[in-house]
XYZ file of C-alpha atoms in Angstrom:
694
model
C -54.936 -55.072 66.976
C -51.522 -56.359 65.901
C -50.893 -53.156 63.977
C -51.764 -51.031 66.992
C -49.376 -53.056 69.172
C -46.569 -52.679 66.656
C -47.175 -48.916 66.479
C -47.050 -48.703 70.300
C -43.718 -50.531 70.369
C -42.281 -48.107 67.804
C -43.428 -45.109 69.855
C -41.959 -46.603 73.030
C -38.650 -47.168 71.251
C -38.541 -43.568 70.092
C -39.265 -42.343 73.625
C -36.535 -44.558 75.077
C -33.964 -43.354 72.543
C -34.829 -39.721 73.228
C -34.471 -40.286 76.986
C -31.021 -41.869 76.542
C -29.897 -39.026 74.273
C -31.021 -36.466 76.836
C -29.151 -38.223 79.631
C -25.980 -38.432 77.557
C -26.220 -34.725 76.717
C -26.654 -33.768 80.362
C -23.705 -35.922 81.392
C -21.468 -34.455 78.667
C -22.062 -30.802 79.682
C -18.974 -28.925 80.944
C -19.149 -27.952 84.571
C -17.899 -24.394 85.150
C -15.326 -24.391 87.947
C -13.686 -20.976 87.399
C -14.580 -18.293 89.901
C -13.761 -14.552 90.177
C -11.109 -15.310 92.794
C -9.152 -17.237 90.142
C -8.566 -14.049 88.142
C -6.267 -11.252 89.224
C -5.350 -8.152 87.225
C -1.735 -7.130 87.764
C 0.492 -4.474 86.247
C 3.127 -5.860 83.905
C 4.769 -2.703 82.633
C 4.187 1.041 82.887
C 4.926 3.561 80.167
C 5.295 7.305 80.292
C 7.133 9.808 82.438
C 6.640 9.857 86.234
C 4.012 12.383 87.189
C 5.245 15.357 89.268
C 8.856 14.269 89.921
C 10.607 15.579 93.017
C 14.102 14.056 93.185
C 16.546 11.706 91.458
C 19.475 9.460 92.418
C 22.143 7.576 90.448
C 24.212 4.455 91.135
C 27.435 4.754 89.082
C 28.381 1.113 89.642
C 25.070 -0.527 88.722
C 24.345 2.272 86.240
C 20.764 2.780 87.403
C 18.770 5.941 87.947
C 15.827 6.375 90.326
C 13.134 9.058 90.200
C 10.800 9.916 93.071
C 7.425 11.648 92.725
C 4.911 13.542 94.825
C 2.560 10.555 94.821
C 4.958 8.227 96.742
C 6.044 6.422 93.554
C 9.632 5.478 92.671
C 10.652 4.603 89.114
C 13.888 2.721 88.390
C 15.406 3.017 84.909
C 18.330 1.194 83.362
C 19.040 0.095 79.829
C 16.155 0.260 77.335
C 13.574 -2.225 78.583
C 14.563 -1.994 82.271
C 11.792 -0.088 83.987
C 10.509 -0.839 87.482
C 7.794 1.013 89.359
C 7.427 0.735 93.145
C 5.088 2.553 95.508
C 5.238 3.230 99.211
C 2.522 1.245 100.970
C -0.340 2.935 102.794
C 0.791 6.477 102.052
C 0.729 9.130 99.360
C 3.484 11.262 100.872
C 5.927 12.844 98.454
C 9.417 11.425 98.071
C 11.873 14.093 99.252
C 15.169 12.331 98.621
C 16.610 9.090 97.236
C 19.996 7.590 98.152
C 21.617 4.541 96.549
C 23.810 2.154 98.510
C 26.443 1.939 95.790
C 26.775 -1.546 94.312
C 24.711 -3.154 97.080
C 21.303 -3.388 95.415
C 19.641 -1.207 98.043
C 17.903 2.146 97.988
C 16.955 4.585 100.755
C 13.898 6.789 100.327
C 12.966 9.788 102.488
C 9.295 10.791 102.492
C 7.590 14.033 103.419
C 5.863 12.306 106.357
C 9.310 11.910 108.037
C 9.664 8.232 107.192
C 12.917 6.642 106.016
C 12.661 3.330 104.144
C 15.326 0.872 103.060
C 14.413 -0.957 99.836
C 15.859 -4.184 98.533
C 16.041 -3.820 94.733
C 18.013 -7.003 94.045
C 14.820 -8.964 93.528
C 12.343 -8.637 90.697
C 9.762 -6.919 92.868
C 11.506 -4.528 95.327
C 10.322 -4.595 98.905
C 10.899 -2.539 102.057
C 13.376 -4.129 104.450
C 13.528 -1.524 107.238
C 11.641 1.641 108.134
C 12.285 4.441 110.594
C 9.981 7.313 111.541
C 10.935 10.639 113.104
C 8.249 11.766 115.510
C 9.490 15.047 116.973
C 11.402 16.629 114.095
C 10.875 17.026 110.367
C 13.561 15.756 108.021
C 15.116 18.331 105.692
C 18.238 16.626 104.231
C 20.053 13.283 104.351
C 23.555 12.193 103.375
C 25.034 8.703 102.978
C 28.797 8.426 102.340
C 30.108 5.743 99.994
C 30.611 2.342 101.672
C 29.536 3.682 105.050
C 26.987 2.305 107.497
C 26.072 5.696 108.960
C 23.288 7.827 107.551
C 23.361 11.528 108.480
C 19.890 13.064 108.863
C 19.393 16.831 109.086
C 16.180 18.372 110.396
C 14.353 21.666 110.074
C 15.282 22.527 113.664
C 18.943 22.560 112.699
C 19.934 19.305 114.408
C 21.778 16.370 112.854
C 21.022 12.746 113.757
C 23.003 9.638 112.808
C 21.259 6.379 111.854
C 22.827 2.928 111.634
C 21.577 1.477 108.323
C 22.428 -2.101 109.312
C 19.798 -2.184 112.046
C 18.055 1.028 110.980
C 18.071 2.594 114.426
C 19.239 5.902 115.809
C 22.749 5.757 117.222
C 22.174 8.440 119.833
C 24.820 10.735 118.344
C 23.169 14.153 117.879
C 24.739 17.403 116.698
C 22.597 20.190 118.156
C 22.413 23.530 116.373
C 23.308 25.517 119.524
C 26.673 23.740 119.655
C 27.350 24.334 115.987
C 26.915 28.123 116.032
C 29.174 30.639 117.706
C 28.551 31.466 121.350
C 28.196 35.149 120.583
C 25.576 34.450 117.925
C 22.206 33.748 119.503
C 20.236 33.648 116.254
C 18.889 30.327 115.016
C 20.774 29.272 111.845
C 17.703 27.713 110.246
C 17.106 24.280 108.800
C 19.870 21.991 107.619
C 20.016 22.242 103.816
C 23.250 20.342 103.155
C 25.362 17.546 104.665
C 28.569 16.092 103.195
C 31.774 14.493 104.402
C 35.268 15.688 103.530
C 36.656 13.606 100.601
C 40.114 13.615 102.203
C 38.914 12.931 105.783
C 35.568 11.108 106.272
C 35.692 12.041 109.972
C 34.949 15.694 109.118
C 31.314 16.560 108.376
C 30.281 19.753 106.615
C 26.913 21.125 107.783
C 25.175 23.865 105.805
C 22.352 25.887 107.343
C 19.631 27.821 105.571
C 20.842 31.208 106.844
C 24.205 30.877 105.063
C 26.264 29.491 107.964
C 28.545 26.545 107.150
C 30.132 24.492 109.921
C 32.955 21.959 109.669
C 32.288 19.414 112.439
C 34.809 16.913 113.770
C 32.947 13.671 114.472
C 35.642 12.218 116.713
C 36.217 15.218 118.978
C 32.549 16.285 118.752
C 33.357 19.934 118.285
C 33.440 22.623 115.638
C 36.594 22.800 113.563
C 35.759 25.869 111.436
C 32.858 28.190 110.592
C 32.143 29.847 107.251
C 29.570 32.621 107.058
C 28.029 34.395 104.086
C 25.368 37.112 104.031
C 23.047 35.347 101.596
C 21.083 32.175 102.184
C 22.659 28.821 101.335
C 21.201 26.326 98.848
C 23.909 23.730 98.064
C 27.593 22.778 98.595
C 30.003 20.777 96.436
C 33.495 19.576 97.393
C 36.703 19.605 95.390
C 38.093 16.068 95.162
C 41.208 17.051 97.143
C 39.141 18.039 100.188
C 40.837 21.415 100.668
C 38.207 23.613 99.030
C 34.463 23.577 98.511
C 31.966 25.616 96.521
C 28.742 27.012 97.976
C 25.698 28.258 96.046
C 23.409 30.964 97.403
C 20.006 32.492 96.801
C 21.416 35.651 95.162
C 22.881 33.627 92.283
C 26.442 33.714 93.598
C 29.068 30.970 93.780
C 31.486 31.285 96.683
C 34.739 29.298 96.912
C 36.010 28.576 100.431
C 39.388 27.352 101.649
C 39.574 25.315 104.840
C 42.708 27.152 105.925
C 41.064 30.606 105.748
C 37.483 30.179 106.968
C 36.986 33.837 107.787
C 37.286 35.106 104.212
C 35.990 33.602 100.969
C 38.608 32.601 98.436
C 36.490 33.968 95.545
C 32.962 35.188 94.833
C 31.421 34.774 91.387
C 28.173 36.011 89.899
C 28.188 34.131 86.584
C 25.043 35.680 85.106
C 24.892 39.057 86.851
C 25.178 42.261 84.858
C 26.216 45.674 86.062
C 23.311 47.876 87.019
C 22.875 51.607 86.460
C 24.859 52.450 89.621
C 27.653 50.001 88.901
C 26.269 47.318 91.200
C 25.506 43.859 89.816
C 21.876 43.031 89.183
C 20.086 40.552 91.403
C 19.751 37.032 90.038
C 17.558 34.104 90.886
C 18.783 31.456 93.359
C 21.098 28.671 92.275
C 19.212 25.500 93.183
C 22.108 23.042 92.938
C 25.812 23.062 92.074
C 28.283 20.292 91.232
C 32.090 20.692 91.102
C 33.682 17.818 89.174
C 37.362 17.583 88.304
C 39.101 15.974 85.330
C 42.555 14.376 85.446
C 43.916 15.934 82.262
C 41.801 19.008 81.818
C 39.881 21.785 83.455
C 37.184 21.071 86.008
C 33.432 21.265 85.395
C 31.166 23.549 87.422
C 27.541 22.719 86.692
C 24.610 24.493 88.325
C 20.898 25.101 87.721
C 19.241 28.490 87.981
C 21.119 31.683 88.802
C 19.918 33.715 85.794
C 18.592 37.255 85.906
C 15.804 36.538 83.424
C 12.748 35.170 85.261
C 11.429 33.446 82.121
C 14.413 31.089 81.787
C 15.839 31.001 85.307
C 14.034 27.827 86.363
C 14.730 25.927 83.123
C 18.394 26.790 82.555
C 21.442 24.624 83.169
C 24.860 26.289 83.118
C 28.053 24.384 82.320
C 31.280 26.233 83.187
C 34.656 24.859 82.195
C 37.597 27.203 82.441
C 36.656 30.482 80.775
C 33.802 29.038 78.700
C 30.258 29.375 79.977
C 27.416 27.489 78.241
C 23.781 27.978 79.165
C 21.444 25.136 78.165
C 17.768 26.050 78.048
C 15.483 23.108 78.791
C 11.906 22.545 77.710
C 10.521 22.773 81.255
C 11.638 23.630 84.777
C 14.584 21.701 86.200
C 13.811 19.582 89.256
C 17.222 17.970 89.809
C 20.386 17.045 87.929
C 23.128 14.455 88.469
C 26.580 14.379 86.826
C 27.251 10.865 85.515
C 30.700 9.519 86.418
C 32.336 6.107 86.358
C 33.446 6.175 90.001
C 31.331 6.633 93.112
C 34.278 7.904 95.198
C 34.378 11.659 95.625
C 38.108 11.628 96.461
C 39.019 10.590 92.883
C 39.033 12.461 89.605
C 35.437 11.921 88.619
C 35.622 13.156 84.987
C 31.870 13.398 84.199
C 30.925 12.270 80.714
C 27.261 13.302 80.887
C 24.738 14.997 83.126
C 21.218 13.657 83.685
C 18.708 16.494 84.028
C 15.345 15.722 85.612
C 12.670 18.076 84.319
C 9.089 18.509 85.320
C 8.013 16.861 82.068
C 10.933 14.754 80.956
C 14.398 13.328 81.444
C 17.295 14.741 79.415
C 20.885 13.469 79.350
C 23.475 15.959 78.072
C 26.698 14.713 76.467
C 29.652 16.548 78.060
C 32.268 14.939 75.819
C 30.996 16.462 72.553
C 31.276 20.040 71.378
C 28.176 22.119 72.003
C 26.920 19.679 74.658
C 24.288 17.834 72.587
C 21.624 15.598 74.140
C 21.307 11.841 73.852
C 18.212 10.430 72.216
C 15.951 9.131 74.950
C 15.056 5.456 74.332
C 12.294 5.383 76.960
C 8.664 5.965 75.987
C 8.456 9.114 78.086
C 6.849 11.298 75.438
C 3.502 9.543 75.828
C 2.521 12.381 78.136
C 3.807 15.111 75.790
C 0.150 15.965 75.332
C -2.487 14.423 77.640
C -3.849 11.125 76.340
C -7.579 11.440 75.676
C -8.255 8.041 74.105
C -6.372 4.919 73.105
C -6.947 1.699 71.173
C -5.045 -1.556 71.520
C -4.646 -3.697 68.409
C -3.470 -7.311 68.662
C -2.425 -9.677 65.896
C -1.785 -6.882 63.420
C -0.892 -7.638 59.795
C 2.835 -8.388 59.584
C 3.499 -5.541 57.147
C 1.606 -2.813 59.042
C 4.157 -2.038 61.766
C 7.183 -1.968 59.381
C 5.256 0.302 57.030
C 4.427 2.773 59.806
C 8.007 2.664 61.046
C 9.429 3.449 57.612
C 7.063 6.370 57.116
C 7.733 7.645 60.627
C 11.489 7.495 60.106
C 11.153 9.708 57.033
C 8.959 12.190 58.888
C 11.368 12.566 61.809
C 13.342 15.805 61.555
C 17.089 15.578 61.504
C 18.406 16.549 64.933
C 21.729 18.245 64.421
C 22.085 18.708 68.177
C 21.682 14.999 68.965
C 24.652 13.095 70.308
C 25.954 10.229 68.236
C 26.818 8.181 71.318
C 24.764 5.469 72.962
C 22.422 6.018 75.864
C 24.715 6.189 78.936
C 22.266 4.660 81.448
C 22.578 0.956 80.633
C 22.281 -0.963 83.875
C 20.050 -3.860 84.824
C 18.939 -6.928 82.909
C 15.568 -7.679 81.451
C 14.630 -10.748 79.449
C 13.364 -10.181 75.941
C 9.694 -11.094 76.172
C 8.471 -10.253 72.703
C 5.042 -11.542 71.763
C 4.561 -14.180 69.105
C 2.136 -11.835 67.336
C 2.590 -8.115 66.600
C 0.822 -5.677 68.885
C 0.191 -1.989 68.360
C -1.123 0.817 70.537
C -2.783 3.907 69.051
C -3.172 6.932 71.328
C -5.114 10.144 70.754
C -4.002 13.325 72.491
C -5.441 16.661 73.532
C -3.526 18.610 70.901
C -5.119 16.624 68.080
C -2.177 14.317 67.444
C -2.412 10.550 66.988
C 0.588 8.354 67.832
C 1.199 4.781 66.757
C 3.281 2.632 69.138
C 4.871 -0.780 68.705
C 3.867 -2.773 71.799
C 5.170 -6.163 70.659
C 8.127 -6.069 73.073
C 8.557 -4.836 76.637
C 9.827 -1.489 75.386
C 7.212 0.762 73.829
C 8.517 2.310 70.612
C 6.892 5.142 68.707
C 6.278 4.390 65.042
C 4.564 7.413 63.582
C 2.922 10.638 64.754
C -0.083 12.015 62.880
C -1.035 15.635 63.581
C -4.611 16.506 62.737
C -4.337 20.056 64.048
C -2.584 21.265 60.896
C -5.761 20.596 58.909
C -7.695 23.252 60.814
C -7.185 26.894 61.546
C -6.173 27.576 65.129
C -8.531 30.257 66.355
C -8.058 29.649 70.057
C -5.095 28.935 72.250
C -6.680 25.905 73.879
C -6.507 22.407 72.451
C -9.949 21.301 73.587
C -11.687 21.462 70.136
C -8.857 19.400 68.634
C -8.735 16.773 71.386
C -9.217 13.275 70.005
C -12.325 11.726 71.545
C -12.432 8.474 69.567
C -10.490 6.710 66.842
C -11.012 3.544 64.799
C -8.370 1.878 62.625
C -9.083 -0.784 60.028
C -5.956 -2.911 59.855
C -6.735 -4.469 56.490
C -7.713 -1.371 54.495
C -5.441 0.928 56.568
C -8.148 3.537 56.973
C -8.187 5.605 60.157
C -11.267 7.512 61.321
C -10.648 10.171 63.959
C -13.383 12.000 65.871
C -12.483 15.128 67.835
C -14.162 16.983 70.656
C -14.937 19.906 68.355
C -17.407 17.781 66.397
C -15.396 17.096 63.252
C -14.508 13.679 61.848
C -11.422 13.132 59.702
C -10.814 10.079 57.526
C -7.205 9.117 56.773
C -5.935 6.516 54.360
C -2.387 5.223 54.750
C 0.036 5.915 51.906
C 3.791 6.065 51.549
C 3.850 9.817 50.923
C 1.888 12.595 52.584
C -1.006 13.807 50.435
C -4.420 15.440 50.754
C -7.436 13.934 48.980
C -11.227 14.103 49.086
C -13.063 11.017 50.281
C -16.729 10.603 49.353
C -18.898 9.450 52.234
C -22.472 8.215 51.726
C -24.846 8.531 54.665
C -28.637 8.013 54.562
C -28.885 8.209 50.803
C -26.948 11.488 50.486
C -23.542 12.076 48.996
C -21.235 14.592 50.559
C -17.636 15.527 49.990
C -15.342 15.111 52.965
C -13.419 18.306 53.470
C -15.946 20.568 51.689
C -16.693 23.462 54.003
C -17.945 26.225 51.662
C -20.215 26.374 48.607
C -18.310 29.223 46.992
C -16.112 28.116 44.189
C -13.782 31.048 44.732
C -13.158 29.949 48.319
C -9.893 28.013 48.855
C -11.804 25.330 50.728
C -14.135 24.629 47.739
C -13.813 21.190 46.184
C -15.031 20.052 42.800
C -16.471 16.832 44.197
C -20.217 16.720 43.322
C -22.466 17.066 46.329
C -26.143 17.500 46.894
C -27.344 21.066 46.907
C -29.166 20.599 50.186
C -26.342 21.079 52.700
C -26.298 21.245 56.437
C -26.522 24.338 58.568
C -22.804 24.114 59.266
C -22.007 24.262 55.542
C -24.297 27.262 55.041
C -22.665 29.001 57.975
C -19.260 28.271 56.494
C -20.388 29.802 53.186
C -21.553 32.957 54.955
C -18.244 33.132 56.834
C -16.177 32.683 53.682
C -13.256 35.151 53.726
C -13.609 35.849 49.982
C -15.574 38.968 49.116
C -18.259 39.178 46.480
C -15.918 41.075 44.165
C -13.347 38.290 44.411
C -16.044 35.714 43.712
C -17.197 37.686 40.683
C -13.673 38.025 39.317
C -12.976 34.326 39.677
C -16.334 33.244 38.351
C -15.998 35.405 35.214
C -12.636 33.809 34.521
C -14.352 30.426 34.196
C -16.857 30.981 31.403
C -16.577 27.708 29.543
C -19.056 25.303 31.062
C -20.562 22.122 29.717
C -24.314 22.583 29.077
C -26.609 20.582 31.241
C -28.881 19.388 28.427
C -28.439 18.490 24.765
C -31.172 20.878 23.557
C -29.306 23.856 24.918
C -25.927 22.679 23.727
C -26.594 23.747 20.117
C -27.521 27.276 21.151
C -24.752 27.845 23.657
C -22.314 29.413 21.210
C -24.683 32.267 20.293
C -25.425 33.245 23.889
C -23.504 35.630 26.115
C -20.796 33.962 28.139
C -21.258 36.106 31.209
C -23.570 35.745 34.147
C -25.912 38.425 35.490
C -24.271 40.581 38.122
C -27.574 41.633 39.644
C -27.955 38.260 41.292
C -28.243 38.710 45.039
C -26.885 35.241 45.748
C -23.751 35.315 43.623
C -21.993 32.929 45.923
C -24.727 30.383 45.354
C -23.835 29.649 41.742
C -22.941 26.026 41.363
C -20.867 24.417 38.659
C -21.714 20.743 38.796
C -22.959 19.481 35.398
C -25.830 17.495 36.876
C -29.246 18.936 37.875
C -30.506 20.294 40.136
C -27.170 21.907 41.073
C -26.498 23.019 37.474
C -26.121 26.337 35.720
C -28.331 26.358 32.650
C -27.942 28.917 29.871
C -30.866 28.743 27.437
C -33.088 30.841 25.194
C -36.779 30.980 26.166
C -39.812 33.086 25.143
C -40.624 35.771 27.681
C -44.056 36.395 29.142
C -44.475 39.811 27.474
C -43.454 38.791 23.961
C -43.676 35.097 23.161
C -41.563 35.550 20.079
C -38.735 37.353 21.872
C -36.014 35.373 23.448
C -33.790 36.118 26.402
C -30.816 34.515 27.963
C -31.454 33.151 31.440
C -29.216 31.573 34.018
C -30.402 28.641 36.055
C -28.908 29.239 39.527
C -29.376 27.169 42.642
C -28.345 28.268 46.101
C -27.087 26.085 48.921
C -30.576 25.981 50.432
C -32.065 24.290 47.299
C -33.914 27.459 46.335
C -33.496 28.847 42.879
C -31.967 32.276 42.411
C -34.273 35.229 41.779
C -32.775 35.766 38.315
C -33.524 32.265 37.037
C -36.072 31.516 34.345
C -37.653 28.333 33.086
C -35.486 25.429 31.964
C -35.217 24.315 28.332
C -38.269 22.790 26.700
C -36.673 19.409 26.215
C -36.108 19.049 29.888
C -39.216 20.811 31.133
C -40.813 17.491 32.022
C -37.853 16.444 34.127
C -37.687 19.742 35.974
C -41.374 20.549 36.172
C -41.241 20.648 39.927
C -38.265 22.972 39.905
C -39.795 25.253 37.296
C -42.706 26.034 39.608
C -40.356 27.454 42.171
C -38.598 29.791 39.711
C -39.145 33.523 39.866
C -37.646 35.732 37.133
C -35.681 38.745 38.192
C -37.520 42.096 37.920
C -34.375 44.164 37.717
C -32.742 44.790 34.355
C -29.678 42.652 33.871
C -26.394 44.450 33.534
C -25.248 42.006 30.902
C -25.562 43.240 27.353
C -28.236 41.509 25.324
C -30.199 40.336 28.368
C -33.475 42.287 28.740
C -35.414 42.316 31.953
C -37.789 39.423 32.561
C -41.334 39.802 33.778
C -42.461 37.894 36.850
C -43.808 34.487 36.138
C -47.118 33.457 37.620
C -47.082 30.448 39.803
C -49.623 27.837 38.672
C -52.341 27.003 41.172
C -51.622 24.055 43.358
C -53.746 20.998 42.815
C-alpha cells in the first residue's frame, strides 16, 4: 500500500508540473494587436515618362519644368532626383495648359473640363489652394504676365475674361469678340488661340483669333488700338523684346513679321521650308504649331518653331532653329507636343539669350544645347526610357551582393555607344532640393520588355539609374514585324551564380551567364533524365545552328520541324559531310578494320540529314565489315545511321560482332538497303529477316 501511495504522489506531481507549464506558456503567448487599418500603401517615387503628355511649362527662376498629361496628372522635374507627381482630384480631364507664377512656388493648371486650379508647390506634397470653373464658355487659351495678379482667359467663343489670382475670382472685365473686330466685318473671328502683353507696355494686350485676325487691345481705354489681318489661320505669336514687332505663325507654314506702326501691311512674309512648284508658286506646307522669337545681346536672334515642313513624314517631329541666314532642322524621335526656350530671365522685355530648348515629345523629353555647334542634345538623367518598350514583367532584388551592381555598371558602360552628338555640358534643369535617401543595402530592379530586351536598374537611391541592357532579340531571326513572340513573360536571376533565365511569349527559354565580355556558349540542361543542348535547333551538321554538344537522338517535335525547315539543301549537306571523313570508330573491334574500308558514305540514303556524328551509341555512325545474307563469306561495308526519330536508316546493317550483345535491340530494327550503293566497293545488301517476337 505504501508503494501505491508513493506512486500516486509522483503522478500527481507530474500532473501539477504539466499544468503550471501550460499556464506559463499561455501567459507568455504574444497577443496580435496589428490590424489592416494600421497598414497603408503609399507611392514614394514614380519612374518613367508621363503617359500621353499635352503641355509643358518652365520656371526660369526656380529652374523647374512641369509636364501635364491627358489623365489629369502633372509631373514636376528639377535636378536629378527631384521628381514630383500630382493628380487632379475627382477628375480625369486632360491638362490643357500650365502656367508658373515665377519664383513664387505656385502653379496654375487649366483642364479640359473648364476648371482652373492654383497649386501650392512650396510644400513636399503640392495641394490645390483655389479653383475656378467656367460654366458657360469653354477655355481655349490663358496668359499670365510676369509678376502680375491678373490672369487673361480666352474662350472658344472669342471672348477674353480677366481673373484675379489673389482671390481667384472673375474681375468682371470682359473683352467681347464683337468689339474686337471691325464694324464692317460681321464674320465671327473664331476661338482665341493666343494672348500676350506688349513687353514695352503691359497695358496693351495682343489677342490672336483662329481665323488669322490679330487685335491690339488697350486695357485702360477699353478699345482697339490696331488690327492685323492675314488670309491664313493663326496658330501662335511671339514678341520681339523691344515691343515694336511681333512674329505670327500660320497654318500654311508661313512666318509673318508685323510692325505696330504699319498694321495694314506685313513687314515680311517667310516660308522657310516651302519649295517652288511647277507653276512657280510655293508648295503648301504643314502648319507651324508654335514659334518663339528670342534675342541675344551680342549676336543674332533665334527663331525657333515646330512643324512647317512640306514632308508629311517629318512635319510633326521636326524642330527648326533659325539664326541669321542659317537654318537647322532637328528631327526628333517622335511627334513634338510642345517646346520651351530656356533662358535665365523671366522678363520678356530683356535680352533673353536662350542657352537651350526643352522639347516635349510624345515619348520623351529632349533638351537641345543652343550654345554648341550642331545643336547637340544633353544626356537625360531621368529614368524616362523605362517605357522605351512596354514593360511586360519585372523583378525586384533587395540586398544584392556588393559586387553585382558595379560589375553590371562597368559592363554597361562599355556597351554604351559613343554619342558624338551629345553635349558635354551639364543638365540645364537643376532646380529643387531632394535629400539623398540611399538605402543601407543595394537594391536592383530587372525589367523585361515587349521587344525582348532586359534592363537592369540600380534602385538603391531615389534616382533610378540604368546599369545594363540585354537584348535577346538578336539571338533569333525576325520573321515578323511585331514584338509579341519576343516579349519577356518571366525572368529569374540568381544573384550568387549570376545566371539569368528568361522566358518569352514565343515559348523559348534563354539561359544567360554573366561574364565581362560578350560571348555565346552552349549550356547543357538536364530535365527528366534527358540531356539536351541549349541552342541546338537542327540535327543537320551542315546547318549553321548545329552544335557538337552530345544530345539524345530522341528529340522533340520542334527539333524535328527545325531539321525539316533547315535552309541547307541536301547537296550542301552532302558536300559538307564528305569533307569530314575522319571519324573515331564507335567500337574497338571495328577500329582495326577502319583503315581498309571506304571513307565515304552511301549517297542512296534517303535520310542524309539524319546522319549523326556523336561517338557514343545509339547516335553513332558505325563502319564495319559483316557477312551478307546471300554469301556468308563475303563482306560488305555498312553504315550505321540513326535519324532524329530514333529509327535506323534504311541503308544500315548489323553492328559489329563484339558489340552485338549491347545493341541487340537496335539490330532487330535494322533493315538493309535494297538499292545498290553508289559507293565503289559496296555491293547491295539483301533484306534482313526480322526475328519473331517472343
